Amino acid sequence: MPAETQNPSHFPVMLPQVLEGLRIRKDGGYLDGTLGRGGHARAVLERLGPEGRLLLMDKDPEAIVSAERLFGADARVAIRRGSFAALAEWDATRAGLDGVLFDLGVSSPQLDVAERGFSFRNDGPLDMRMDPTSGESAAQWLAHANAHDIADVLWTYGEEKLSRKIAAAIVMDRETAPFTRTSQLAEMIARVVGRGDSKIHPATRSFQAIRIFINRELEDLERGLAAAHERLKPGGRLVVISFHSLEDRIVKRFIAGHAKAPPGNRRMPAPEHFSPSLREIGGAQRADDAETALNPRSRSAVLRVAEKIGAPGAGAGA
Ligand SMILES: C[S@@+](CC[C@H](N)C(=O)[O-])C[C@H]1O[C@@H](n2cnc3c(N)ncnc32)[C@H](O)[C@@H]1O
């Protein structure tokens, strides 16, 4: 058995539901915007015939290297490093897509390799970028951001109740020594927040918040959903797995906004004729007990599926 299939945290999350949601046709064209270590991609590829096509994207250069190794020799596969927010700018998507998958958040290798700087458990440089070659690292941002902005990020993306206290401590402590290591930040937060009786590490919410901010995860999601919608052919499927409520809210609203007419309002002019362009398939789905017992990460997963509706020919690029 390959090493990566022995560790439950490396199982692709909600795989049967993803495959059912994508409703794969052997000759279809699919895009996995969050390739990671390729678990979902491999399963999609196994269901494609020789005429099928699989486009793979990830922001993370290491995911791209591993994809080249795993799938590079397969003529049905094309690989591109970049955010799924820009998927419609990739020429390969111009012909239109039969399915798009986003399995959001960070991958096991990103969390497990201390050097990537995502983990408060394993000490590493305070980085947190999915693409370490672009933008500011967490350390760079925390070195200059003001207390108000830091508190805002911790509250908005982490719902951290002690956001102001933590932000003030960061700004004060960095006068003596800049924050450069994950353990340094995690220990400081644990001191400020205290252990309490919670089972989760006191730095969990703050690390999540800083990661979401540094990687512009919610902005990318909004843009990625719009780009997927643009490129899906009629009958094509959008499948998104979210891991926290902020992401799921964006996905839910996006689907609803394209599936249902906005509710009427006596004080507003009547909306123009609404023509739905998505159909929601089922509601929010969650991992079953067997999966959550095996893979704790799947406990917070929420999967949503939508189908593009519209005139034939829509979805393919101009
Ligand atoms: C949860 S993992 C995906 C795991 C993958 N489905 C598998 O089976 O191995 C999420 C991956 O998406 C990537 N990612 C997150 N946001 C992205 C974005 N906006 N554009 C491209 N890749 C992104 C991360 O770098 C990470 O590798």
mmCIF file of C-alpha atoms and ligand atoms in Angstrom:
data_model
loop_
_atom_site.group_PDB
_atom_site.id
_atom_site.type_symbol
_atom_site.label_atom_id
_atom_site.label_comp_id
_atom_site.label_asym_id
_atom_site.label_seq_id
_atom_site.Cartn_x
_atom_site.Cartn_y
_atom_site.Cartn_z
ATOM 1 C CA MET A 1 0.000 0.000 0.000
ATOM 2 C CA PRO A 2 1.480 3.439 -0.867
ATOM 3 C CA ALA A 3 2.492 5.405 2.251
ATOM 4 C CA GLU A 4 0.028 8.201 1.557
ATOM 5 C CA THR A 5 -2.982 5.881 1.684
ATOM 6 C CA GLN A 6 -2.032 4.547 5.101
ATOM 7 C CA ASN A 7 -2.489 7.830 6.939
ATOM 8 C CA PRO A 8 -6.218 8.615 7.280
ATOM 9 C CA SER A 9 -5.547 12.372 7.223
ATOM 10 C CA HIS A 10 -4.409 11.890 3.623
ATOM 11 C CA PHE A 11 -7.693 10.355 2.435
ATOM 12 C CA PRO A 12 -9.485 12.662 0.029
ATOM 13 C CA VAL A 13 -12.421 14.112 1.962
ATOM 14 C CA MET A 14 -15.962 12.905 1.039
ATOM 15 C CA LEU A 15 -14.685 11.160 -2.075
ATOM 16 C CA PRO A 16 -17.892 9.201 -2.940
ATOM 17 C CA GLN A 17 -19.980 12.363 -2.588
ATOM 18 C CA VAL A 18 -17.502 14.332 -4.734
ATOM 19 C CA LEU A 19 -17.619 11.734 -7.516
ATOM 20 C CA GLU A 20 -21.400 11.527 -7.395
ATOM 21 C CA GLY A 21 -21.659 15.331 -7.349
ATOM 22 C CA LEU A 22 -19.397 15.716 -10.390
ATOM 23 C CA ARG A 23 -21.395 13.016 -12.221
ATOM 24 C CA ILE A 24 -18.360 12.183 -14.310
ATOM 25 C CA ARG A 25 -18.775 11.442 -18.008
ATOM 26 C CA LYS A 26 -15.985 9.416 -19.554
ATOM 27 C CA ASP A 27 -15.369 11.975 -22.291
ATOM 28 C CA GLY A 28 -15.979 15.043 -20.112
ATOM 29 C CA GLY A 29 -13.654 17.920 -19.221
ATOM 30 C CA TYR A 30 -13.100 18.549 -15.493
ATOM 31 C CA LEU A 31 -11.097 20.980 -13.408
ATOM 32 C CA ASP A 32 -9.767 20.323 -9.911
ATOM 33 C CA GLY A 33 -8.840 23.790 -8.623
ATOM 34 C CA THR A 34 -7.350 22.495 -5.364
ATOM 35 C CA LEU A 35 -5.138 19.672 -6.440
ATOM 36 C CA GLY A 36 -3.259 19.220 -3.119
ATOM 37 C CA ARG A 37 -1.685 15.789 -3.156
ATOM 38 C CA GLY A 38 -4.051 14.646 -5.898
ATOM 39 C CA GLY A 39 -6.392 12.289 -4.036
ATOM 40 C CA HIS A 40 -9.596 13.549 -5.655
ATOM 41 C CA ALA A 41 -7.815 14.110 -8.976
ATOM 42 C CA ARG A 42 -6.611 10.514 -9.129
ATOM 43 C CA ALA A 43 -10.142 9.189 -8.554
ATOM 44 C CA VAL A 44 -11.585 11.489 -11.247
ATOM 45 C CA LEU A 45 -8.887 10.404 -13.683
ATOM 46 C CA GLU A 46 -9.671 6.741 -13.058
ATOM 47 C CA ARG A 47 -13.230 7.396 -14.252
ATOM 48 C CA LEU A 48 -12.272 9.248 -17.434
ATOM 49 C CA GLY A 49 -11.869 7.512 -20.779
ATOM 50 C CA PRO A 50 -9.207 8.322 -23.373
ATOM 51 C CA GLU A 51 -11.244 11.318 -24.619
ATOM 52 C CA GLY A 52 -11.654 12.794 -21.129
ATOM 53 C CA ARG A 53 -9.680 15.760 -19.877
ATOM 54 C CA LEU A 54 -8.585 16.811 -16.394
ATOM 55 C CA LEU A 55 -7.228 20.292 -15.639
ATOM 56 C CA LEU A 56 -5.369 20.654 -12.364
ATOM 57 C CA MET A 57 -4.560 23.835 -10.459
ATOM 58 C CA ASP A 58 -2.941 24.700 -7.159
ATOM 59 C CA LYS A 59 -1.287 27.801 -5.757
ATOM 60 C CA ASP A 60 1.335 25.693 -4.061
ATOM 61 C CA PRO A 61 4.504 25.028 -6.103
ATOM 62 C CA GLU A 62 5.092 21.792 -4.156
ATOM 63 C CA ALA A 63 1.640 20.478 -5.116
ATOM 64 C CA ILE A 64 2.514 21.219 -8.743
ATOM 65 C CA VAL A 65 5.802 19.321 -8.505
ATOM 66 C CA SER A 66 4.022 16.306 -7.057
ATOM 67 C CA ALA A 67 1.285 16.546 -9.738
ATOM 68 C CA GLU A 68 3.899 16.557 -12.504
ATOM 69 C CA ARG A 69 5.336 13.398 -10.997
ATOM 70 C CA LEU A 70 1.943 11.708 -10.502
ATOM 71 C CA PHE A 71 0.060 12.790 -13.617
ATOM 72 C CA GLY A 72 2.546 14.561 -15.902
ATOM 73 C CA ALA A 73 2.824 11.613 -18.307
ATOM 74 C CA ASP A 74 -0.955 11.345 -18.796
ATOM 75 C CA ALA A 75 -1.997 13.046 -22.042
ATOM 76 C CA ARG A 76 -5.485 13.717 -20.626
ATOM 77 C CA VAL A 77 -4.058 15.951 -17.885
ATOM 78 C CA ALA A 78 -2.968 19.607 -17.949
ATOM 79 C CA ILE A 79 -1.410 21.223 -14.887
ATOM 80 C CA ARG A 80 -1.158 24.908 -14.005
ATOM 81 C CA ARG A 81 0.197 26.669 -10.951
ATOM 82 C CA GLY A 82 -2.036 29.502 -9.808
ATOM 83 C CA SER A 83 -5.182 30.412 -7.975
ATOM 84 C CA PHE A 84 -8.478 28.938 -9.094
ATOM 85 C CA ALA A 85 -9.715 32.536 -8.871
ATOM 86 C CA ALA A 86 -8.100 32.954 -12.307
ATOM 87 C CA LEU A 87 -9.271 29.670 -13.835
ATOM 88 C CA ALA A 88 -11.182 31.400 -16.620
ATOM 89 C CA GLU A 89 -7.900 33.028 -17.758
ATOM 90 C CA TRP A 90 -6.432 29.613 -18.506
ATOM 91 C CA ASP A 91 -6.844 28.908 -22.222
ATOM 92 C CA ALA A 92 -7.466 25.243 -21.493
ATOM 93 C CA THR A 93 -10.810 26.154 -19.870
ATOM 94 C CA ARG A 94 -12.105 28.045 -22.910
ATOM 95 C CA ALA A 95 -13.842 25.018 -24.401
ATOM 96 C CA GLY A 96 -16.037 24.868 -21.281
ATOM 97 C CA LEU A 97 -16.061 22.419 -18.366
ATOM 98 C CA ASP A 98 -18.331 19.560 -17.328
ATOM 99 C CA GLY A 99 -17.315 19.819 -13.700
ATOM 100 C CA VAL A 100 -15.298 21.937 -11.290
ATOM 101 C CA LEU A 101 -14.109 20.867 -7.850
ATOM 102 C CA PHE A 102 -12.834 23.089 -5.023
ATOM 103 C CA ASP A 103 -11.722 21.243 -1.858
ATOM 104 C CA LEU A 104 -10.872 24.337 0.146
ATOM 105 C CA GLY A 105 -8.301 25.099 2.812
ATOM 106 C CA VAL A 106 -4.885 23.639 3.446
ATOM 107 C CA SER A 107 -3.527 20.215 2.537
ATOM 108 C CA SER A 108 -2.004 17.643 4.875
ATOM 109 C CA PRO A 109 1.543 18.275 3.590
ATOM 110 C CA GLN A 110 1.119 22.015 4.152
ATOM 111 C CA LEU A 111 0.069 21.391 7.762
ATOM 112 C CA ASP A 112 2.484 18.560 8.474
ATOM 113 C CA VAL A 113 5.687 20.092 7.127
ATOM 114 C CA ALA A 114 6.849 22.493 9.832
ATOM 115 C CA GLU A 115 8.879 24.527 7.332
ATOM 116 C CA ARG A 116 5.669 25.685 5.615
ATOM 117 C CA GLY A 117 4.844 27.637 8.778
ATOM 118 C CA PHE A 118 1.127 26.762 9.067
ATOM 119 C CA SER A 119 1.278 24.705 12.237
ATOM 120 C CA PHE A 120 1.150 25.826 15.842
ATOM 121 C CA ARG A 121 2.116 22.298 16.893
ATOM 122 C CA ASN A 122 5.309 21.908 14.858
ATOM 123 C CA ASP A 123 7.691 24.824 15.117
ATOM 124 C CA GLY A 124 8.649 26.425 11.807
ATOM 125 C CA PRO A 125 9.169 29.818 10.188
ATOM 126 C CA LEU A 126 6.000 31.916 10.504
ATOM 127 C CA ASP A 127 5.037 31.849 6.833
ATOM 128 C CA MET A 128 1.537 30.381 6.108
ATOM 129 C CA ARG A 129 1.581 31.177 2.395
ATOM 130 C CA MET A 130 0.223 28.468 0.116
ATOM 131 C CA ASP A 131 2.402 30.066 -2.542
ATOM 132 C CA PRO A 132 5.603 31.028 -0.712
ATOM 133 C CA THR A 133 6.850 32.896 -3.792
ATOM 134 C CA SER A 134 4.222 35.617 -3.712
ATOM 135 C CA GLY A 135 2.783 38.122 -1.262
ATOM 136 C CA GLU A 136 3.649 38.717 2.372
ATOM 137 C CA SER A 137 4.316 35.951 4.874
ATOM 138 C CA ALA A 138 2.523 35.980 8.241
ATOM 139 C CA ALA A 139 5.785 37.148 9.879
ATOM 140 C CA GLN A 140 6.133 40.057 7.457
ATOM 141 C CA TRP A 141 2.550 41.147 7.972
ATOM 142 C CA LEU A 142 2.677 40.862 11.773
ATOM 143 C CA ALA A 143 5.842 42.983 11.779
ATOM 144 C CA HIS A 144 4.043 46.084 10.480
ATOM 145 C CA ALA A 145 0.252 45.702 10.806
ATOM 146 C CA ASN A 146 -1.396 47.922 13.394
ATOM 147 C CA ALA A 147 -3.289 46.511 16.382
ATOM 148 C CA HIS A 148 -6.652 47.479 14.935
ATOM 149 C CA ASP A 149 -6.049 45.594 11.678
ATOM 150 C CA ILE A 150 -4.666 42.523 13.449
ATOM 151 C CA ALA A 151 -7.674 42.428 15.809
ATOM 152 C CA ASP A 152 -9.989 42.828 12.838
ATOM 153 C CA VAL A 153 -8.452 39.822 11.046
ATOM 154 C CA LEU A 154 -8.543 37.648 14.202
ATOM 155 C CA TRP A 155 -12.182 38.513 14.817
ATOM 156 C CA THR A 156 -13.462 38.403 11.228
ATOM 157 C CA TYR A 157 -11.737 35.217 10.065
ATOM 158 C CA GLY A 158 -11.296 33.407 13.392
ATOM 159 C CA GLU A 159 -14.182 34.681 15.539
ATOM 160 C CA GLU A 160 -11.535 35.051 18.247
ATOM 161 C CA LYS A 161 -13.261 36.768 21.198
ATOM 162 C CA LEU A 162 -9.961 37.959 22.638
ATOM 163 C CA SER A 163 -8.858 39.435 19.305
ATOM 164 C CA ARG A 164 -8.037 42.882 20.728
ATOM 165 C CA LYS A 165 -6.065 41.497 23.640
ATOM 166 C CA ILE A 166 -4.021 39.233 21.350
ATOM 167 C CA ALA A 167 -3.444 42.026 18.821
ATOM 168 C CA ALA A 168 -2.260 44.409 21.569
ATOM 169 C CA ALA A 169 0.129 41.731 22.879
ATOM 170 C CA ILE A 170 1.541 41.127 19.380
ATOM 171 C CA VAL A 171 2.192 44.831 18.867
ATOM 172 C CA MET A 172 3.817 45.152 22.311
ATOM 173 C CA ASP A 173 5.933 41.986 22.153
ATOM 174 C CA ARG A 174 7.258 42.659 18.658
ATOM 175 C CA GLU A 175 9.020 45.751 20.026
ATOM 176 C CA THR A 176 11.374 43.391 21.840
ATOM 177 C CA ALA A 177 11.586 40.579 19.292
ATOM 178 C CA PRO A 178 9.791 40.201 15.944
ATOM 179 C CA PHE A 179 7.539 37.165 15.533
ATOM 180 C CA THR A 180 9.413 34.818 13.240
ATOM 181 C CA ARG A 181 8.475 31.297 14.421
ATOM 182 C CA THR A 182 5.100 29.548 14.668
ATOM 183 C CA SER A 183 5.832 28.297 18.202
ATOM 184 C CA GLN A 184 6.689 31.813 19.367
ATOM 185 C CA LEU A 185 3.282 33.127 18.213
ATOM 186 C CA ALA A 186 1.401 30.047 19.470
ATOM 187 C CA GLU A 187 2.970 30.284 22.937
ATOM 188 C CA MET A 188 2.268 33.988 23.211
ATOM 189 C CA ILE A 189 -1.392 33.449 22.239
ATOM 190 C CA ALA A 190 -1.695 30.573 24.720
ATOM 191 C CA ARG A 191 -0.372 32.921 27.443
ATOM 192 C CA VAL A 192 -2.897 35.641 26.565
ATOM 193 C CA VAL A 193 -5.903 33.362 26.010
ATOM 194 C CA GLY A 194 -5.157 30.766 28.699
ATOM 195 C CA ARG A 195 -5.878 27.075 28.246
ATOM 196 C CA GLY A 196 -9.429 27.135 29.691
ATOM 197 C CA ASP A 197 -11.262 23.831 29.445
ATOM 198 C CA SER A 198 -11.399 23.824 25.663
ATOM 199 C CA LYS A 199 -10.039 20.759 23.871
ATOM 200 C CA ILE A 200 -8.688 22.856 21.017
ATOM 201 C CA HIS A 201 -5.339 24.639 21.211
ATOM 202 C CA PRO A 202 -5.807 28.307 22.198
ATOM 203 C CA ALA A 203 -4.006 29.438 19.024
ATOM 204 C CA THR A 204 -6.275 27.473 16.644
ATOM 205 C CA ARG A 205 -8.641 30.352 15.821
ATOM 206 C CA SER A 206 -5.872 32.942 15.436
ATOM 207 C CA PHE A 207 -3.778 30.720 13.157
ATOM 208 C CA GLN A 208 -6.833 29.998 11.009
ATOM 209 C CA ALA A 209 -7.635 33.707 10.791
ATOM 210 C CA ILE A 210 -4.103 34.771 9.829
ATOM 211 C CA ARG A 211 -3.889 31.980 7.242
ATOM 212 C CA ILE A 212 -7.189 32.977 5.613
ATOM 213 C CA PHE A 213 -6.072 36.613 5.502
ATOM 214 C CA ILE A 214 -2.537 35.959 4.211
ATOM 215 C CA ASN A 215 -3.812 33.735 1.397
ATOM 216 C CA ARG A 216 -6.852 35.937 0.568
ATOM 217 C CA GLU A 217 -8.876 32.756 0.768
ATOM 218 C CA LEU A 218 -12.349 34.270 0.823
ATOM 219 C CA GLU A 219 -11.682 36.737 -2.000
ATOM 220 C CA ASP A 220 -10.268 33.882 -4.084
ATOM 221 C CA LEU A 221 -13.326 31.772 -3.330
ATOM 222 C CA GLU A 222 -15.718 34.509 -4.506
ATOM 223 C CA ARG A 223 -13.727 34.982 -7.711
ATOM 224 C CA GLY A 224 -13.275 31.240 -8.226
ATOM 225 C CA LEU A 225 -17.006 30.571 -7.966
ATOM 226 C CA ALA A 226 -17.745 33.294 -10.524
ATOM 227 C CA ALA A 227 -15.051 31.947 -12.866
ATOM 228 C CA ALA A 228 -16.307 28.366 -12.530
ATOM 229 C CA HIS A 229 -19.852 29.538 -13.241
ATOM 230 C CA GLU A 230 -18.598 31.299 -16.363
ATOM 231 C CA ARG A 231 -16.774 28.223 -17.658
ATOM 232 C CA LEU A 232 -19.263 25.465 -16.773
ATOM 233 C CA LYS A 233 -21.275 24.098 -19.672
ATOM 234 C CA PRO A 234 -25.020 23.567 -19.247
ATOM 235 C CA GLY A 235 -25.404 20.393 -17.202
ATOM 236 C CA GLY A 236 -21.897 20.895 -15.772
ATOM 237 C CA ARG A 237 -21.459 20.437 -12.045
ATOM 238 C CA LEU A 238 -19.839 22.610 -9.380
ATOM 239 C CA VAL A 239 -18.718 20.768 -6.242
ATOM 240 C CA VAL A 240 -17.279 22.682 -3.276
ATOM 241 C CA ILE A 241 -16.081 21.365 0.077
ATOM 242 C CA SER A 242 -15.806 24.047 2.793
ATOM 243 C CA PHE A 243 -14.203 23.668 6.180
ATOM 244 C CA HIS A 244 -15.579 26.644 8.063
ATOM 245 C CA SER A 245 -18.758 28.643 8.149
ATOM 246 C CA LEU A 246 -17.329 31.719 6.391
ATOM 247 C CA GLU A 247 -16.503 29.659 3.309
ATOM 248 C CA ASP A 248 -19.742 27.725 3.360
ATOM 249 C CA ARG A 249 -21.771 30.935 3.665
ATOM 250 C CA ILE A 250 -20.125 32.293 0.509
ATOM 251 C CA VAL A 251 -20.799 29.062 -1.408
ATOM 252 C CA LYS A 252 -24.386 28.803 -0.174
ATOM 253 C CA ARG A 253 -25.161 32.418 -1.096
ATOM 254 C CA PHE A 254 -23.480 32.104 -4.478
ATOM 255 C CA ILE A 255 -25.558 29.066 -5.399
ATOM 256 C CA ALA A 256 -28.785 30.562 -4.024
ATOM 257 C CA GLY A 257 -28.106 33.865 -5.810
ATOM 258 C CA HIS A 258 -27.969 32.076 -9.171
ATOM 259 C CA ALA A 259 -30.704 29.553 -8.439
ATOM 260 C CA LYS A 260 -33.512 31.565 -6.880
ATOM 261 C CA ALA A 261 -35.088 34.935 -7.615
ATOM 262 C CA PRO A 262 -34.360 37.448 -4.831
ATOM 263 C CA PRO A 263 -37.284 37.772 -2.405
ATOM 264 C CA GLY A 264 -39.727 40.584 -3.234
ATOM 265 C CA ASN A 265 -39.672 43.743 -1.154
ATOM 266 C CA ARG A 266 -42.559 46.233 -0.999
ATOM 267 C CA ARG A 267 -40.204 49.199 -0.688
ATOM 268 C CA MET A 268 -37.986 48.250 -3.613
ATOM 269 C CA PRO A 269 -38.848 48.351 -7.294
ATOM 270 C CA ALA A 270 -39.877 44.917 -8.623
ATOM 271 C CA PRO A 271 -36.764 42.959 -9.686
ATOM 272 C CA GLU A 272 -36.233 42.493 -13.380
ATOM 273 C CA HIS A 273 -37.106 39.079 -14.777
ATOM 274 C CA PHE A 274 -34.868 36.525 -13.045
ATOM 275 C CA SER A 275 -33.523 33.657 -15.040
ATOM 276 C CA PRO A 276 -31.752 31.006 -12.923
ATOM 277 C CA SER A 277 -28.360 29.802 -14.137
ATOM 278 C CA LEU A 278 -27.691 27.213 -11.401
ATOM 279 C CA ARG A 279 -29.733 24.439 -9.857
ATOM 280 C CA GLU A 280 -28.818 23.311 -6.365
ATOM 281 C CA ILE A 281 -28.400 19.527 -6.142
ATOM 282 C CA GLY A 282 -29.428 18.409 -2.652
ATOM 283 C CA GLY A 283 -28.492 20.585 0.290
ATOM 284 C CA ALA A 284 -25.423 20.725 2.490
ATOM 285 C CA GLN A 285 -23.841 17.271 2.779
ATOM 286 C CA ARG A 286 -21.575 16.088 5.579
ATOM 287 C CA ALA A 287 -19.108 13.228 5.930
ATOM 288 C CA ASP A 288 -20.629 10.071 7.398
ATOM 289 C CA ASP A 289 -19.703 8.592 10.782
ATOM 290 C CA ALA A 290 -17.316 6.052 9.291
ATOM 291 C CA GLU A 291 -15.310 8.790 7.584
ATOM 292 C CA THR A 292 -15.252 11.177 10.554
ATOM 293 C CA ALA A 293 -14.091 8.327 12.798
ATOM 294 C CA LEU A 294 -11.210 7.652 10.403
ATOM 295 C CA ASN A 295 -10.334 11.210 9.424
ATOM 296 C CA PRO A 296 -11.021 13.919 12.036
ATOM 297 C CA ARG A 297 -10.498 16.669 9.444
ATOM 298 C CA SER A 298 -13.657 15.535 7.637
ATOM 299 C CA ARG A 299 -15.775 16.460 10.682
ATOM 300 C CA SER A 300 -15.992 20.095 9.675
ATOM 301 C CA ALA A 301 -16.438 19.435 5.937
ATOM 302 C CA VAL A 302 -19.596 20.716 4.229
ATOM 303 C CA LEU A 303 -20.081 19.774 0.582
ATOM 304 C CA ARG A 304 -22.417 21.564 -1.820
ATOM 305 C CA VAL A 305 -23.254 20.726 -5.415
ATOM 306 C CA ALA A 306 -24.840 22.888 -8.112
ATOM 307 C CA GLU A 307 -25.575 22.277 -11.773
ATOM 308 C CA LYS A 308 -25.263 24.885 -14.488
ATOM 309 C CA ILE A 309 -28.404 25.517 -16.455
ATOM 310 C CA GLY A 310 -28.625 27.558 -19.598
ATOM 311 C CA ALA A 311 -28.610 27.482 -23.338
ATOM 312 C CA PRO A 312 -26.333 24.915 -24.982
ATOM 313 C CA GLY A 313 -23.079 26.598 -25.944
ATOM 314 C CA ALA A 314 -22.997 28.699 -22.765
ATOM 315 C CA GLY A 315 -19.911 28.132 -20.613
ATOM 316 C CA ALA A 316 -17.490 27.833 -23.484
ATOM 317 C CA GLY A 317 -15.301 30.874 -23.799
ATOM 318 C CA ALA A 318 -15.621 33.524 -26.442
HETATM 319 C C1 LIG B 1 -7.583 20.495 1.125
HETATM 320 S S1 LIG B 1 -6.265 20.577 0.006
HETATM 321 C C2 LIG B 1 -6.849 19.672 -1.368
HETATM 322 C C3 LIG B 1 -6.628 18.204 -1.243
HETATM 323 C C4 LIG B 1 -6.932 17.445 -2.519
HETATM 324 N N1 LIG B 1 -8.324 17.526 -2.886
HETATM 325 C C5 LIG B 1 -6.491 16.000 -2.424
HETATM 326 O O1 LIG B 1 -7.337 15.108 -2.595
HETATM 327 O O2 LIG B 1 -5.323 15.747 -2.182
HETATM 328 C C6 LIG B 1 -6.372 22.211 -0.579
HETATM 329 C C7 LIG B 1 -5.347 22.580 -1.627
HETATM 330 O O3 LIG B 1 -5.861 23.695 -2.332
HETATM 331 C C8 LIG B 1 -4.864 24.644 -2.535
HETATM 332 N N2 LIG B 1 -5.559 25.924 -2.636
HETATM 333 C C9 LIG B 1 -6.259 26.566 -1.673
HETATM 334 N N3 LIG B 1 -6.776 27.683 -2.170
HETATM 335 C C10 LIG B 1 -6.420 27.747 -3.484
HETATM 336 C C11 LIG B 1 -6.683 28.658 -4.534
HETATM 337 N N4 LIG B 1 -7.387 29.764 -4.344
HETATM 338 N N5 LIG B 1 -6.205 28.368 -5.751
HETATM 339 C C12 LIG B 1 -5.466 27.248 -5.973
HETATM 340 N N6 LIG B 1 -5.167 26.368 -5.001
HETATM 341 C C13 LIG B 1 -5.651 26.610 -3.773
HETATM 342 C C14 LIG B 1 -3.922 24.504 -1.373
HETATM 343 O O4 LIG B 1 -2.632 24.944 -1.726
HETATM 344 C C15 LIG B 1 -3.981 23.008 -1.109
HETATM 345 O O5 LIG B 1 -2.977 22.336 -1.797
#
